[in-house]
Coordinates of C-alpha atoms and ligand atoms in Angstrom, one line a residue:
Chain I
M58 CA 111.0 128.5 84.7
H59 CA 111.5 124.7 85.2
R60 CA 111.8 123.1 88.7
E61 CA 111.0 119.6 90.0
F62 CA 109.2 119.0 92.9
I63 CA 108.3 116.5 95.7
C64 CA 105.1 116.9 97.2
I65 CA 105.0 116.6 100.5
V66 CA 101.6 116.8 101.6
C67 CA 101.0 113.1 101.7
P68 CA 103.0 109.8 101.8
N69 CA 102.7 109.6 97.9
S70 CA 105.6 111.8 97.7
C71 CA 104.6 112.9 94.2
H72 CA 107.2 114.1 91.6
I73 CA 105.5 117.1 89.9
S74 CA 107.4 118.6 87.2
V75 CA 106.4 122.3 86.4
E76 CA 107.2 125.0 84.0
Y77 CA 106.3 128.7 85.6
E78 CA 107.1 132.5 85.2
G79 CA 107.2 134.4 88.3
T80 CA 104.3 133.0 90.7
N81 CA 102.4 131.7 87.5
I82 CA 102.3 128.1 86.7
K83 CA 102.3 127.5 82.9
D84 CA 102.9 123.8 83.0
I85 CA 102.6 121.1 85.4
K86 CA 102.9 117.4 85.5
G87 CA 102.8 114.7 88.0
D88 CA 100.6 116.0 90.4
Q89 CA 97.9 113.3 91.3
C90 CA 95.5 115.4 93.2
P91 CA 94.6 119.2 93.7
K92 CA 96.4 119.5 96.4
G93 CA 99.6 118.9 94.9
R94 CA 99.2 122.1 93.0
D95 CA 98.3 124.3 95.7
Y96 CA 101.3 122.7 97.3
V97 CA 103.8 123.9 94.3
K98 CA 101.7 127.0 93.7
N99 CA 102.9 127.7 97.8
E100 CA 106.4 126.5 97.1
I101 CA 106.8 129.3 94.2
T102 CA 105.4 132.2 96.2
N103 CA 105.5 131.4 99.8
P104 CA 106.8 128.3 100.9
L105 CA 105.5 127.2 104.6
R106 CA 106.9 124.9 106.9
V107 CA 105.9 123.4 110.4
F108 CA 109.1 124.1 112.8
T109 CA 109.4 121.6 115.4
G110 CA 111.9 121.6 118.2
S111 CA 112.1 121.5 121.7
V112 CA 112.9 123.9 124.8
L113 CA 114.3 123.3 128.2
V114 CA 111.9 122.4 131.0
E115 CA 112.3 123.4 134.8
N116 CA 111.2 120.8 137.3
G117 CA 109.8 118.4 134.5
D118 CA 109.9 114.8 134.3
F119 CA 111.7 115.4 131.2
P120 CA 114.5 117.6 130.5
L121 CA 113.0 119.1 127.5
V122 CA 109.4 119.6 126.1
S123 CA 109.0 119.1 122.3
V124 CA 107.0 121.8 120.5
K125 CA 105.9 122.7 117.4
T126 CA 104.3 125.9 115.5
S127 CA 100.7 126.2 116.0
S128 CA 100.7 126.6 111.9
P129 CA 102.8 126.3 109.3
I130 CA 105.5 129.6 108.9
P131 CA 107.3 130.9 106.2
K132 CA 110.4 128.8 105.3
Q133 CA 112.8 131.8 105.8
Y134 CA 112.0 131.7 109.7
L135 CA 112.6 128.2 110.7
K136 CA 116.5 129.1 111.6
K137 CA 115.4 132.1 113.6
V138 CA 112.8 130.2 115.5
G139 CA 115.4 127.7 116.2
E140 CA 117.6 130.4 117.8
I141 CA 114.7 131.5 120.0
T142 CA 113.9 128.1 121.1
R143 CA 117.4 127.0 122.0
Q144 CA 117.3 130.5 124.6
M145 CA 114.0 129.5 126.1
K146 CA 113.0 127.8 129.3
V147 CA 109.7 126.8 130.5
E148 CA 108.2 125.6 133.9
A149 CA 106.7 122.4 134.2
P150 CA 103.7 121.0 134.3
V151 CA 103.4 121.7 130.5
E152 CA 100.1 120.2 128.9
L153 CA 100.1 118.8 125.4
G154 CA 98.6 121.6 123.3
Q155 CA 99.7 124.2 125.7
I156 CA 101.1 127.5 124.1
V157 CA 104.4 127.9 125.1
A158 CA 105.5 131.3 123.1
R159 CA 103.6 133.6 121.3
N160 CA 104.0 136.0 118.6
L161 CA 107.7 134.9 117.9
L162 CA 109.4 137.4 115.7
N163 CA 106.4 139.8 115.7
K164 CA 104.8 137.6 113.3
K165 CA 102.4 135.7 114.8
I166 CA 104.1 132.7 115.4
D167 CA 103.1 130.4 118.4
L168 CA 104.7 127.5 119.8
I169 CA 102.7 124.5 121.4
A170 CA 104.0 121.8 123.5
T171 CA 103.6 118.4 121.8
R172 CA 104.4 116.6 125.1
K173 CA 103.0 116.1 128.3
I174 CA 105.6 117.2 131.0
K175 CA 104.7 116.2 134.7
K176 CA 106.1 118.5 137.7
I177 CA 108.5 116.8 139.7
N178 CA 110.2 118.2 142.7
K179 CA 113.3 116.6 143.1
K180 CA 115.8 116.6 140.6
N181 CA 115.2 112.8 139.5
S182 CA 114.0 113.0 136.0
L183 CA 112.9 110.0 134.0
L184 CA 115.6 110.0 132.0
S185 CA 118.7 111.3 133.9
Chain Y
M137 CA 99.8 99.8 121.8
A138 CA 97.8 99.5 118.7
A139 CA 97.8 95.9 119.0
A140 CA 96.6 96.2 122.7
V141 CA 94.0 98.7 121.8
A142 CA 92.7 96.5 118.9
C143 CA 92.6 93.4 121.3
R144 CA 90.4 94.9 123.5
Q145 CA 88.1 96.3 121.1
K146 CA 87.7 92.9 120.0
G147 CA 86.9 91.5 123.4
I148 CA 89.8 90.0 124.8
E149 CA 89.9 91.0 128.4
D150 CA 93.0 90.3 129.7
I151 CA 96.0 91.9 128.1
L152 CA 99.4 92.9 129.4
L153 CA 101.8 95.2 127.7
I154 CA 105.8 94.9 129.1
E155 CA 107.8 97.8 127.8
R156 CA 111.4 98.3 128.7
G157 CA 111.6 102.1 128.7
A158 CA 110.5 104.4 131.1
Y159 CA 107.2 105.8 129.0
L160 CA 105.1 104.1 126.5
G161 CA 105.5 105.2 122.9
G162 CA 108.7 103.6 122.1
I163 CA 110.7 105.3 119.2
L164 CA 108.0 107.9 118.3
N165 CA 109.1 109.9 121.8
Q166 CA 112.4 111.1 120.5
C167 CA 110.9 111.7 116.8
I168 CA 109.6 115.2 117.6
H169 CA 109.4 116.2 113.9
D170 CA 106.1 116.1 112.3
G171 CA 104.7 114.0 109.5
F172 CA 103.1 111.2 111.5
G173 CA 99.4 110.3 111.3
L174 CA 98.5 111.6 108.1
E175 CA 96.7 108.3 106.9
K176 CA 95.5 107.0 110.4
F177 CA 94.2 110.6 112.0
H178 CA 94.1 113.2 109.1
A179 CA 96.6 114.9 111.0
S180 CA 100.6 115.6 110.5
L181 CA 101.3 115.1 114.1
T182 CA 104.5 114.9 115.7
G183 CA 105.9 111.4 117.2
P184 CA 104.9 112.2 120.7
E185 CA 101.5 113.6 119.8
Y186 CA 101.1 110.3 117.8
A187 CA 101.6 108.1 120.7
Q188 CA 99.5 110.2 123.1
R189 CA 96.3 109.1 120.9
Y190 CA 97.1 105.3 121.8
I191 CA 98.5 106.0 125.2
E192 CA 94.7 107.8 126.0
Q193 CA 93.3 104.7 124.3
V194 CA 95.4 102.3 126.6
I195 CA 94.5 104.2 129.6
E196 CA 90.9 104.7 128.7
K197 CA 90.5 100.9 128.2
D198 CA 92.0 100.1 131.2
I199 CA 95.2 98.0 129.6
P200 CA 97.6 97.1 132.0
F201 CA 100.8 98.0 131.2
L202 CA 104.3 97.5 132.9
L203 CA 107.2 100.2 132.4
N204 CA 110.9 99.9 132.9
S205 CA 110.3 96.0 132.7
T206 CA 112.3 94.2 130.2
V207 CA 111.5 90.8 128.8
L208 CA 114.4 88.6 129.4
N209 CA 113.1 85.2 128.1
L210 CA 110.1 83.8 125.7
T211 CA 109.7 80.4 125.7
P212 CA 107.8 78.5 122.5
Q213 CA 105.4 77.5 125.1
K214 CA 104.4 81.4 125.2
E215 CA 106.0 82.2 129.1
V216 CA 107.9 85.1 129.3
I217 CA 110.2 86.1 132.0
V218 CA 110.4 89.9 133.0
I219 CA 112.8 91.9 134.9
N220 CA 112.0 95.2 136.5
D221 CA 112.7 96.7 140.1
K222 CA 110.4 94.5 141.8
G223 CA 112.2 91.3 140.8
L224 CA 111.6 88.7 138.1
H225 CA 108.4 87.9 137.1
H226 CA 107.0 84.9 135.3
Y227 CA 103.7 85.1 132.9
K228 CA 102.0 82.5 130.8
A229 CA 99.9 83.6 128.2
K230 CA 97.9 82.1 125.5
T231 CA 99.2 84.4 122.8
I232 CA 102.1 86.8 122.2
I233 CA 102.2 89.8 120.1
L234 CA 105.9 90.5 119.6
A235 CA 106.2 94.5 118.9
M236 CA 109.8 95.0 119.8
G237 CA 110.6 97.7 117.2
C238 CA 114.0 98.0 115.9
R239 CA 117.8 99.0 116.3
E240 CA 120.2 100.8 114.5
R241 CA 122.8 99.4 112.4
T242 CA 126.4 100.2 113.2
R243 CA 128.3 98.1 110.5
G244 CA 128.9 101.0 108.5
A245 CA 130.9 102.4 111.5
I246 CA 132.8 99.1 112.0
G247 CA 133.7 98.9 108.3
I248 CA 135.6 102.4 108.2
P249 CA 139.2 102.4 108.2
G250 CA 141.2 104.9 110.4
A251 CA 141.0 106.3 113.9
R252 CA 138.3 105.4 116.4
P253 CA 137.8 109.0 118.1
S254 CA 134.7 110.0 120.0
G255 CA 132.4 112.1 117.9
I256 CA 130.7 109.4 116.2
Y257 CA 127.2 108.3 116.7
T258 CA 124.2 106.6 115.0
A259 CA 121.6 108.8 114.1
G260 CA 119.0 107.6 116.2
V261 CA 121.3 107.8 119.2
A262 CA 122.2 111.4 118.4
Q263 CA 118.1 111.6 117.8
E264 CA 117.4 110.6 121.7
L265 CA 120.4 112.5 123.1
I266 CA 119.4 116.0 121.4
N267 CA 115.3 115.6 121.9
L268 CA 115.3 113.7 125.0
K269 CA 118.4 114.6 127.1
N270 CA 119.2 118.0 125.9
Y271 CA 122.9 117.1 125.2
M272 CA 124.2 118.7 121.9
I273 CA 126.5 116.2 120.2
G274 CA 128.9 118.6 117.9
K275 CA 129.5 121.6 115.8
K276 CA 130.2 120.4 112.5
V277 CA 128.6 117.2 111.2
V278 CA 129.3 115.0 108.2
I279 CA 126.3 112.3 107.9
L280 CA 127.1 108.9 106.3
G281 CA 123.8 107.1 104.8
S282 CA 120.9 108.9 103.7
G283 CA 118.4 106.8 105.9
D284 CA 115.0 108.9 107.5
I285 CA 116.9 109.1 110.6
G286 CA 120.1 111.1 109.1
L287 CA 117.9 113.2 107.1
I288 CA 115.6 114.4 109.6
M289 CA 118.7 114.6 112.4
A290 CA 120.2 117.0 109.7
R291 CA 117.6 119.7 109.7
R292 CA 117.5 119.1 113.6
L293 CA 121.2 119.6 113.9
I294 CA 120.9 123.1 111.6
L295 CA 117.7 124.0 114.0
E296 CA 120.1 123.8 117.2
G297 CA 122.9 125.7 115.6
A298 CA 125.1 123.2 114.2
E299 CA 126.7 123.2 110.8
V300 CA 125.7 120.2 108.6
L301 CA 127.9 120.0 105.8
M302 CA 126.8 116.9 103.6
V303 CA 125.1 113.9 103.3
A304 CA 127.2 110.9 101.8
E305 CA 125.4 108.1 100.4
K306 CA 127.1 104.8 99.4
L307 CA 124.0 104.1 96.8
P308 CA 123.3 105.8 93.6
Y309 CA 119.8 106.6 95.2
S310 CA 118.7 107.7 98.6
S311 CA 117.2 105.6 101.1
G312 CA 115.5 108.1 102.8
L313 CA 111.7 109.1 102.1
P314 CA 111.7 111.6 99.2
R315 CA 109.8 114.4 101.2
N316 CA 112.8 114.1 103.9
I317 CA 115.5 114.8 101.4
N318 CA 112.9 117.5 100.3
Q319 CA 112.4 119.4 103.7
C320 CA 115.5 118.1 105.7
L321 CA 118.2 118.4 102.9
Y322 CA 116.9 120.8 100.0
D323 CA 115.1 123.2 102.3
F324 CA 118.9 124.1 104.5
D325 CA 120.8 123.6 100.8
I326 CA 122.8 120.9 102.5
P327 CA 124.5 118.8 99.8
L328 CA 123.2 115.2 99.2
L329 CA 126.6 113.3 97.7
L330 CA 125.3 109.9 96.2
S331 CA 127.6 107.0 95.4
H332 CA 129.9 108.3 98.0
T333 CA 131.3 107.1 101.1
A334 CA 133.6 107.3 104.0
V335 CA 137.1 106.0 103.7
D336 CA 139.0 107.2 106.6
I337 CA 138.6 108.7 109.9
K338 CA 140.8 111.2 111.7
G339 CA 140.9 111.9 115.2
N340 CA 143.0 111.9 118.4
G341 CA 140.6 112.2 120.9
R342 CA 137.8 113.6 119.4
L343 CA 137.1 113.4 115.9
S344 CA 138.8 115.8 113.6
G345 CA 138.0 114.9 109.7
V346 CA 136.7 112.3 107.5
T347 CA 138.0 111.4 104.1
I348 CA 134.8 111.2 101.8
A349 CA 135.3 109.0 98.3
Q350 CA 133.0 108.7 95.5
L351 CA 132.3 105.1 94.8
G352 CA 132.2 103.5 91.2
K353 CA 129.8 101.5 89.4
R354 CA 131.1 98.3 91.0
G355 CA 131.3 99.8 94.5
G356 CA 135.1 100.6 94.4
V357 CA 136.7 103.9 94.9
I358 CA 137.5 106.1 92.0
P359 CA 140.7 107.2 91.8
G360 CA 141.3 110.8 92.9
T361 CA 138.1 111.2 94.3
K362 CA 139.3 111.6 97.8
R363 CA 138.6 114.4 99.8
R364 CA 139.5 115.3 103.3
I365 CA 136.5 116.8 105.1
A366 CA 137.1 118.7 108.5
C367 CA 134.3 117.9 111.2
D368 CA 133.9 117.3 114.7
T369 CA 131.0 114.6 114.2
L370 CA 130.0 111.9 112.4
L371 CA 126.4 110.7 112.1
L372 CA 125.6 107.1 110.7
S373 CA 122.1 106.5 109.2
V374 CA 122.6 103.0 107.4
G375 CA 119.8 101.5 108.1
L376 CA 117.7 99.5 111.1
I377 CA 117.5 95.7 111.6
P378 CA 114.4 94.3 113.4
E379 CA 115.2 93.7 117.2
N380 CA 114.8 89.5 117.2
E381 CA 117.1 88.2 120.2
L382 CA 113.9 87.0 122.0
S383 CA 112.6 85.3 119.1
R384 CA 115.9 83.9 118.0
Q385 CA 116.1 82.6 121.4
A386 CA 112.5 81.2 121.4
G387 CA 113.3 79.1 118.3
I388 CA 111.2 81.4 116.0
I389 CA 112.3 81.1 112.4
L390 CA 113.4 84.6 110.7
D391 CA 113.8 86.0 107.4
P392 CA 117.1 86.7 106.4
V393 CA 116.3 89.4 104.1
T394 CA 114.0 91.4 106.7
G395 CA 115.4 90.5 109.7
G396 CA 112.0 89.8 110.9
P397 CA 110.0 86.5 111.9
Q398 CA 108.5 84.3 108.9
V399 CA 104.8 85.0 109.3
D400 CA 101.5 84.0 107.8
E401 CA 98.7 86.3 106.7
R402 CA 97.9 86.8 110.2
G403 CA 101.3 87.8 111.0
Q404 CA 101.7 84.4 113.0
T405 CA 105.3 83.3 113.3
S406 CA 106.6 79.9 113.1
I407 CA 105.5 79.2 116.4
P408 CA 101.5 79.0 116.8
G409 CA 100.1 81.6 118.7
I410 CA 103.1 84.0 118.8
F411 CA 102.5 86.9 116.5
A412 CA 104.6 90.2 115.2
C413 CA 104.1 93.6 114.0
G414 CA 105.6 96.6 113.6
N415 CA 109.2 97.0 113.1
V416 CA 110.0 93.6 114.8
L417 CA 108.4 92.0 111.9
Q418 CA 109.8 94.2 109.3
V419 CA 111.0 97.8 109.2
H420 CA 108.7 100.4 108.4
D421 CA 109.2 103.9 107.1
I422 CA 105.5 105.2 108.0
V423 CA 104.3 104.8 111.7
D424 CA 100.6 104.5 110.4
N425 CA 101.5 101.3 108.6
V426 CA 102.8 100.3 111.8
S427 CA 99.3 100.7 113.7
L428 CA 97.5 99.1 110.8
E429 CA 99.7 96.2 110.7
A430 CA 99.2 95.9 114.5
E431 CA 95.1 96.3 113.9
Y432 CA 95.3 93.6 111.0
I433 CA 96.9 90.9 112.5
V434 CA 94.7 91.1 116.1
E435 CA 92.3 89.4 113.6
G436 CA 94.5 86.4 113.6
V437 CA 95.0 86.7 117.2
V438 CA 91.5 86.4 118.1
E439 CA 90.7 83.8 115.3
Y440 CA 93.7 81.8 117.3
L441 CA 92.1 82.0 120.9
E442 CA 88.9 81.3 119.8
G443 CA 90.5 78.5 117.6
R444 CA 89.3 79.5 114.4
L445 CA 92.8 79.9 113.1
T446 CA 93.1 76.5 110.8
K447 CA 95.3 75.5 108.4
E448 CA 94.0 75.0 104.9
R449 CA 97.0 74.5 102.8
E450 CA 99.9 76.1 103.3
I451 CA 101.6 77.8 100.5
K452 CA 105.1 79.7 100.3
V453 CA 104.6 83.2 98.7
E454 CA 107.4 83.0 96.2
L455 CA 109.4 86.0 95.4
G456 CA 110.2 86.8 91.7
E457 CA 112.1 89.5 90.0
G458 CA 112.4 93.1 91.3
L459 CA 111.3 92.5 94.6
R460 CA 113.7 92.6 97.9
Y461 CA 111.1 90.8 100.2
V462 CA 107.5 90.1 100.6
V463 CA 105.3 89.9 104.0
P464 CA 103.7 87.3 105.1
Q465 CA 106.1 84.6 103.4
R466 CA 103.2 82.1 103.4
L467 CA 99.6 81.5 103.8
I468 CA 97.8 79.3 105.8
S469 CA 94.1 80.3 104.6
R470 CA 92.8 82.4 101.7
K471 CA 91.3 84.9 103.6
D472 CA 91.6 88.6 102.8
T473 CA 95.6 89.3 102.9
I474 CA 97.7 92.4 102.7
F475 CA 101.0 91.7 101.5
S476 CA 104.0 94.3 101.9
F477 CA 107.0 94.5 99.6
R478 CA 110.0 96.4 99.1
V479 CA 111.3 97.0 95.4
N480 CA 115.1 96.2 94.9
Q481 CA 115.7 99.8 93.5
P482 CA 114.1 102.7 92.1
G483 CA 111.9 102.8 89.1
Q484 CA 109.0 104.2 87.4
H485 CA 105.8 102.7 85.5
K486 CA 106.5 99.4 87.3
V487 CA 103.6 96.6 87.4
L488 CA 103.4 94.2 90.6
L489 CA 102.2 90.9 89.3
F490 CA 100.5 87.9 91.2
E491 CA 100.5 84.7 89.9
E492 CA 99.5 80.9 90.1
G493 CA 102.0 79.5 87.5
R494 CA 101.0 81.1 84.5
R495 CA 97.7 82.5 85.5
L496 CA 97.7 86.2 86.6
I497 CA 95.6 86.9 89.8
K498 CA 96.1 90.3 90.6
K499 CA 98.1 93.2 88.8
K500 CA 98.9 96.5 90.3
S501 CA 100.3 99.4 88.3
L502 CA 102.9 101.3 90.5
R503 CA 104.0 104.9 88.7
R504 CA 107.1 105.3 91.3
V505 CA 108.6 102.7 93.4
N506 CA 111.3 103.3 95.6
P507 CA 112.9 100.9 98.6
A508 CA 112.6 103.5 100.9
E509 CA 108.7 103.1 100.5
M510 CA 107.0 100.1 101.5
V511 CA 104.2 98.9 99.2
R512 CA 101.0 97.3 100.5
V513 CA 98.7 95.5 98.4
K514 CA 95.6 93.7 99.1
L515 CA 94.2 90.6 97.9
S516 CA 90.7 89.4 98.7
S517 CA 89.6 85.8 99.4
L518 CA 88.0 85.7 96.2
E519 CA 91.0 86.5 94.6
L520 CA 92.9 84.1 96.6
E521 CA 90.2 81.3 96.8
G522 CA 91.8 77.9 95.4
I523 CA 95.2 78.7 94.5
K524 CA 97.5 76.1 95.2
R525 CA 101.1 78.5 94.6
L526 CA 101.8 82.3 94.4
K527 CA 104.4 84.1 93.3
V528 CA 105.0 87.8 92.9
R529 CA 107.1 90.0 90.7
L530 CA 107.7 93.3 89.7
V531 CA 108.1 93.9 85.9
Ligands
FAD99 C1 113.9 108.0 114.0 C2 113.0 107.2 113.3 C3 112.2 108.3 112.5 C4 110.9 108.4 112.2 N1 110.2 108.8 111.3 C5 108.9 108.7 110.7 C6 108.3 109.7 110.2 O1 108.7 111.1 110.0 N2 106.8 109.7 109.9 C7 106.4 108.3 110.1 O2 105.2 108.2 110.1 N3 107.0 107.2 110.5 C8 108.3 107.3 110.9 N4 109.2 106.6 111.4 C9 108.8 105.0 111.7 C10 107.6 105.0 113.1 O3 107.3 106.0 113.6 C11 108.4 103.6 113.7 O4 108.5 102.6 112.5 C12 107.2 102.8 114.6 O5 106.8 104.0 115.5 C13 107.7 102.1 115.0 O6 107.0 101.3 116.3 P1 107.3 100.0 116.8 O7 106.1 99.6 117.7 O8 107.3 98.7 115.9 O9 108.7 99.7 117.4 P2 109.4 101.0 118.6 O10 108.7 102.2 118.6 O11 110.6 100.7 118.5 O12 108.9 100.1 119.9 C14 109.3 98.9 120.3 C15 109.5 99.2 121.8 O13 109.7 97.6 122.3 C16 110.3 97.9 123.4 N5 111.1 96.7 123.6 C17 112.1 96.0 123.0 N6 112.7 95.0 123.4 C18 111.8 94.8 124.5 C19 112.3 93.8 125.6 N7 112.9 92.9 125.6 N8 111.4 94.0 126.6 C20 110.5 95.0 126.7 N9 110.2 95.7 126.0 C21 111.0 96.1 124.8 C22 111.0 98.9 123.5 O14 111.6 99.5 124.4 C23 110.2 100.3 122.6 O15 109.6 100.9 123.6 C24 110.3 106.7 112.3 C25 110.9 105.6 112.9 C26 112.6 106.0 113.3 C27 113.1 105.1 114.1
SF4_100 S1 99.8 115.5 94.9 FE1 98.2 114.6 96.2 S2 98.6 112.4 96.1 FE2 100.5 113.4 95.5 S3 101.9 113.7 97.1 FE3 101.0 115.6 96.6 S4 98.8 115.5 98.1 FE4 99.4 113.5 97.9

């Protein structure tokens, strides 16, 4: 099978053209460094993505805390993780890097906060 | 923040950072996706995480900053008037670094005939509403323009449970970064319609649909290609323009193509001692380049403060074929200089030429060029030594 990929490992965004069968790369062109080949290999076997999104916070200085998965997850789980984060709520304060949810979908997917949220008592968030 | 931190590192003691928003970090705060910092920190950070790295340095280096404080006025004498909840404040500085970022174009919206219902947002405003304010903007979305923010928002909307019907781009190529097309559209099977635009908007109160049509080579609508798409939300991602009201007020000369100030190799505007970096100078696609640019221009700031930023012989950087713009637009010395470019159109196996008349100064091969990606090239003082003219072009 033939497929064009855009390597997303670094901003070079190499256009990589690949001939493959199953998970076997037969011919590869356009990869400027070995990471490109690894990327393509992954894309045809088990494409991984970091999920990023946001979760409601109670009593925080922002109404939402931005989150990401602690490591890249299989692409097919992105939407499911999105469904979960839409239902979640966490309590302020939140530290950057704090784990806000563990083992989502029973797939060892952890969510970590990518922003610091301060606790406020009154309902006067910074952005309202 | 990157400029302020670099100034402090160079020994400048008296610095003030003035921010209109309620927090430091600017646009990064609403960019909660990852992909920032690959060059600068060798890690794929989200916008808030990238900002945090600088916030920590600002705090650690004890750099004073004002929040919720808007600069209302800037004068050529390097005075600024700031307004905040404590009143009006007047500051006089020896040097000023402009870093006001950019704002979104809305021209695309104004040009579309039809109704003016609610449900039409610029992509950046949608990003702010969804990511910072917890306000969901709609259920069935069409995105007009394939700028990066539009692409990022396509994925974001899907992950928030909305349906994204398509991204329509007027040009025959996308104006977004390839990796965003890959990860935000292809990953979710969102069609990207090139050479397509919206020609009509329908809706009474709330948007109910848009009419999309294909454009021919000359930009006119191809007859028979109009399609009515039912949707409740239209997102516009049709480009960014540097935020230069203050600069204009102060009489700083702007470049009509970049929308930012015309600068020399140290980021100095037409008013000596006023510098510019980041999106206010030229719209960047990658934040790492914003930080690098800020650090780079600070060398000139220090030279200016020490009276060492002297003019040797000023020359204009001439722009040849294949390029949309070049920054800096002029050189006042022949020191090591980083040039930034954007090309006119996508292409492969191109060569960037720096020439003095017929003499080739430097040549750089570019395997792939794309207007969405800024190109940066450094010329050394050795290469620039003694030159009396400089022209750059892409062949
Ligand atoms: C939506 C979006 C998505 C992006 N995605 C990516 C990405 O995935 N990866 C990547 O590497 N880069 C990305 N970028 C590019 C990069 O993040 C930005 O270009 C960069 O953060 C811009 O920094 P800046 O400091 O120039 O501008 P800004 O962050 O816009 O900062 C300008 C600041 O100036 C303040 N200001 C303006 N006028 C005044 C005034 N009169 N008085 C006081 N304060 C004022 C504003 O409030 C703002 O905080 C993205 C950019 C945008 C807009
Ligand atoms: S192949 Fe290597 S150089 Fe090219 S985009 Fe991928 S990581 Fe970057």
